[in-house]
Amino acid sequence: MIKVGQPAPDFTLPAHDGTSLSLASLRGAKVLLWFFVEANTPGCTLEGRGFRDHQSYFDESNIRVVGLSFDSPEDSAAFARRHEFGFPLLSDANHAVALAYGACSGPDARYPDRVSFLIDENGAIERVYDQVDPRDHPARVLADILGV
């Protein structure tokens, strides 16, 4: 798994809204890269709603939340619509990004690991969240960022 202080591997992936998103395009803001297991599963739904419900705090802290799974862009779009997510969900169908970050067990993994990376404004890994509980992960990230 990639470590704190290392450069975050760049990527360009299809987003749920039909566009493509690259990590490089987000330079100047922090990015919370949230790997989630699968759209519409109970844990991922709970976690995604937490990010949605705390979106204003992330925005005020200049942090872009970006979700990433192996789901198709169509499945991600349905997930985003159903739960009114205001952040992009990316499709890593060939697992290349998850492999680069060490966020899956291998190229044949069925799902990415439940892990998140806080990437600083210059593109370096600032924090790794590898012991994630979907019930409180968004709140834990905010507590770290806000120093509470």
Short mmCIF file of C-alpha atoms in Angstrom, two decimals:
data_model
loop_
_atom_site.label_atom_id
_atom_site.label_comp_id
_atom_site.label_asym_id
_atom_site.label_seq_id
_atom_site.Cartn_x
_atom_site.Cartn_y
_atom_site.Cartn_z
CA MET A 1 0.00 0.00 0.00
CA ILE A 2 1.19 3.49 -0.77
CA LYS A 3 2.55 5.35 2.26
CA VAL A 4 2.24 8.83 3.76
CA GLY A 5 4.60 11.27 2.04
CA GLN A 6 4.71 9.41 -1.26
CA PRO A 7 3.35 10.99 -4.43
CA ALA A 8 -0.21 9.90 -5.15
CA PRO A 9 -0.32 7.96 -8.43
CA ASP A 10 -2.07 10.07 -11.04
CA PHE A 11 -5.02 8.68 -12.97
CA THR A 12 -7.79 9.58 -15.35
CA LEU A 13 -10.99 7.56 -15.02
CA PRO A 14 -14.58 7.73 -16.24
CA ALA A 15 -16.95 9.38 -13.77
CA HIS A 16 -20.57 8.54 -13.10
CA ASP A 17 -21.73 11.70 -14.88
CA GLY A 18 -20.22 10.72 -18.25
CA THR A 19 -17.08 12.85 -17.92
CA SER A 20 -13.54 11.80 -17.10
CA LEU A 21 -11.68 12.99 -14.04
CA SER A 22 -7.95 13.11 -13.44
CA LEU A 23 -6.25 13.51 -10.10
CA ALA A 24 -3.97 16.16 -11.62
CA SER A 25 -7.02 18.33 -12.41
CA LEU A 26 -7.71 18.61 -8.67
CA ARG A 27 -4.29 20.05 -7.71
CA GLY A 28 -4.61 23.00 -5.35
CA ALA A 29 -7.28 21.24 -3.29
CA LYS A 30 -6.98 18.29 -0.98
CA VAL A 31 -8.60 15.11 -2.24
CA LEU A 32 -10.13 12.33 -0.19
CA LEU A 33 -9.89 9.32 -2.49
CA TRP A 34 -12.49 6.91 -1.10
CA PHE A 35 -12.27 3.33 -2.35
CA PHE A 36 -15.59 1.59 -1.82
CA VAL A 37 -16.48 -2.04 -2.29
CA GLU A 38 -19.61 -1.91 -4.42
CA ALA A 39 -22.50 0.42 -5.19
CA ASN A 40 -25.69 -0.02 -3.17
CA THR A 41 -24.24 -2.43 -0.63
CA PRO A 42 -25.24 -1.57 2.94
CA GLY A 43 -21.79 -0.48 4.16
CA CYS A 44 -20.93 1.54 1.08
CA THR A 45 -24.34 3.22 1.10
CA LEU A 46 -23.91 4.16 4.75
CA GLU A 47 -20.41 5.47 4.12
CA GLY A 48 -21.43 7.38 1.00
CA ARG A 49 -24.35 9.00 2.80
CA GLY A 50 -21.93 10.09 5.53
CA PHE A 51 -19.76 11.84 2.97
CA ARG A 52 -22.87 13.37 1.40
CA ASP A 53 -24.21 14.57 4.75
CA HIS A 54 -20.85 16.15 5.64
CA GLN A 55 -20.22 17.59 2.16
CA SER A 56 -20.40 21.22 3.31
CA TYR A 57 -17.62 20.63 5.86
CA PHE A 58 -15.41 19.02 3.22
CA ASP A 59 -16.13 21.92 0.86
CA GLU A 60 -15.30 24.50 3.57
CA SER A 61 -12.01 22.69 4.18
CA ASN A 62 -11.18 22.70 0.43
CA ILE A 63 -11.34 18.90 0.24
CA ARG A 64 -12.77 17.14 -2.80
CA VAL A 65 -14.34 13.77 -2.06
CA VAL A 66 -13.87 11.29 -4.90
CA GLY A 67 -15.31 7.77 -4.72
CA LEU A 68 -13.78 4.90 -6.64
CA SER A 69 -14.91 1.32 -7.19
CA PHE A 70 -14.79 -1.41 -9.82
CA ASP A 71 -18.43 -0.73 -10.70
CA SER A 72 -19.38 0.39 -14.19
CA PRO A 73 -20.03 4.09 -14.74
CA GLU A 74 -23.71 3.20 -15.20
CA ASP A 75 -23.92 1.42 -11.84
CA SER A 76 -22.07 4.31 -10.22
CA ALA A 77 -24.49 6.79 -11.82
CA ALA A 78 -27.50 4.92 -10.45
CA PHE A 79 -25.86 4.82 -6.99
CA ALA A 80 -25.09 8.55 -7.09
CA ARG A 81 -28.62 9.45 -8.24
CA ARG A 82 -30.33 7.20 -5.74
CA HIS A 83 -28.46 8.72 -2.80
CA GLU A 84 -27.99 12.26 -4.18
CA PHE A 85 -24.20 12.22 -3.94
CA GLY A 86 -22.64 15.56 -4.84
CA PHE A 87 -19.19 14.12 -5.51
CA PRO A 88 -17.84 12.08 -8.41
CA LEU A 89 -17.83 8.29 -8.41
CA LEU A 90 -15.13 6.85 -10.65
CA SER A 91 -14.99 3.49 -12.39
CA ASP A 92 -11.69 1.59 -12.10
CA ALA A 93 -12.86 -1.38 -14.19
CA ASN A 94 -9.36 -2.65 -14.98
CA HIS A 95 -8.20 -2.21 -11.35
CA ALA A 96 -5.17 -0.14 -12.41
CA VAL A 97 -5.70 2.66 -9.89
CA ALA A 98 -6.51 0.31 -7.00
CA LEU A 99 -3.36 -1.66 -7.80
CA ALA A 100 -1.25 1.52 -7.96
CA TYR A 101 -2.49 2.54 -4.50
CA GLY A 102 -2.33 -0.97 -3.06
CA ALA A 103 -6.08 -0.85 -2.50
CA CYS A 104 -6.89 -4.35 -3.72
CA SER A 105 -5.44 -7.82 -3.30
CA GLY A 106 -4.41 -8.22 -6.94
CA PRO A 107 -5.46 -7.85 -10.57
CA ASP A 108 -8.20 -10.47 -10.19
CA ALA A 109 -9.72 -8.94 -7.04
CA ARG A 110 -13.48 -8.80 -7.15
CA TYR A 111 -13.63 -5.65 -5.03
CA PRO A 112 -11.27 -2.91 -3.88
CA ASP A 113 -10.37 -2.77 -0.22
CA ARG A 114 -12.29 -0.40 2.03
CA VAL A 115 -9.55 2.25 2.30
CA SER A 116 -9.23 6.01 1.77
CA PHE A 117 -6.33 8.31 1.05
CA LEU A 118 -6.14 11.99 1.92
CA ILE A 119 -4.02 13.62 -0.77
CA ASP A 120 -2.58 17.08 -0.16
CA GLU A 121 -2.78 20.10 -2.47
CA ASN A 122 0.50 19.14 -4.16
CA GLY A 123 -0.42 15.53 -4.83
CA ALA A 124 1.31 13.73 -1.94
CA ILE A 125 -0.33 11.21 0.37
CA GLU A 126 -1.11 13.05 3.61
CA ARG A 127 -2.99 10.32 5.44
CA VAL A 128 -4.04 6.70 4.88
CA TYR A 129 -7.27 5.35 6.35
CA ASP A 130 -6.88 1.57 6.15
CA GLN A 131 -8.97 0.56 9.16
CA VAL A 132 -12.28 1.93 7.95
CA ASP A 133 -15.61 1.46 9.66
CA PRO A 134 -18.29 2.62 7.20
CA ARG A 135 -20.49 3.81 10.08
CA ASP A 136 -18.11 6.59 11.15
CA HIS A 137 -15.43 6.93 8.49
CA PRO A 138 -16.58 10.33 7.12
CA ALA A 139 -16.84 11.77 10.63
CA ARG A 140 -13.38 10.40 11.57
CA VAL A 141 -11.82 12.01 8.51
CA LEU A 142 -13.43 15.34 9.37
CA ALA A 143 -12.32 15.09 13.00
CA ASP A 144 -8.73 14.55 11.82
CA ILE A 145 -8.91 17.46 9.40
CA LEU A 146 -10.56 19.84 11.84
CA GLY A 147 -8.33 18.72 14.72
CA VAL A 148 -11.17 17.78 17.06
#
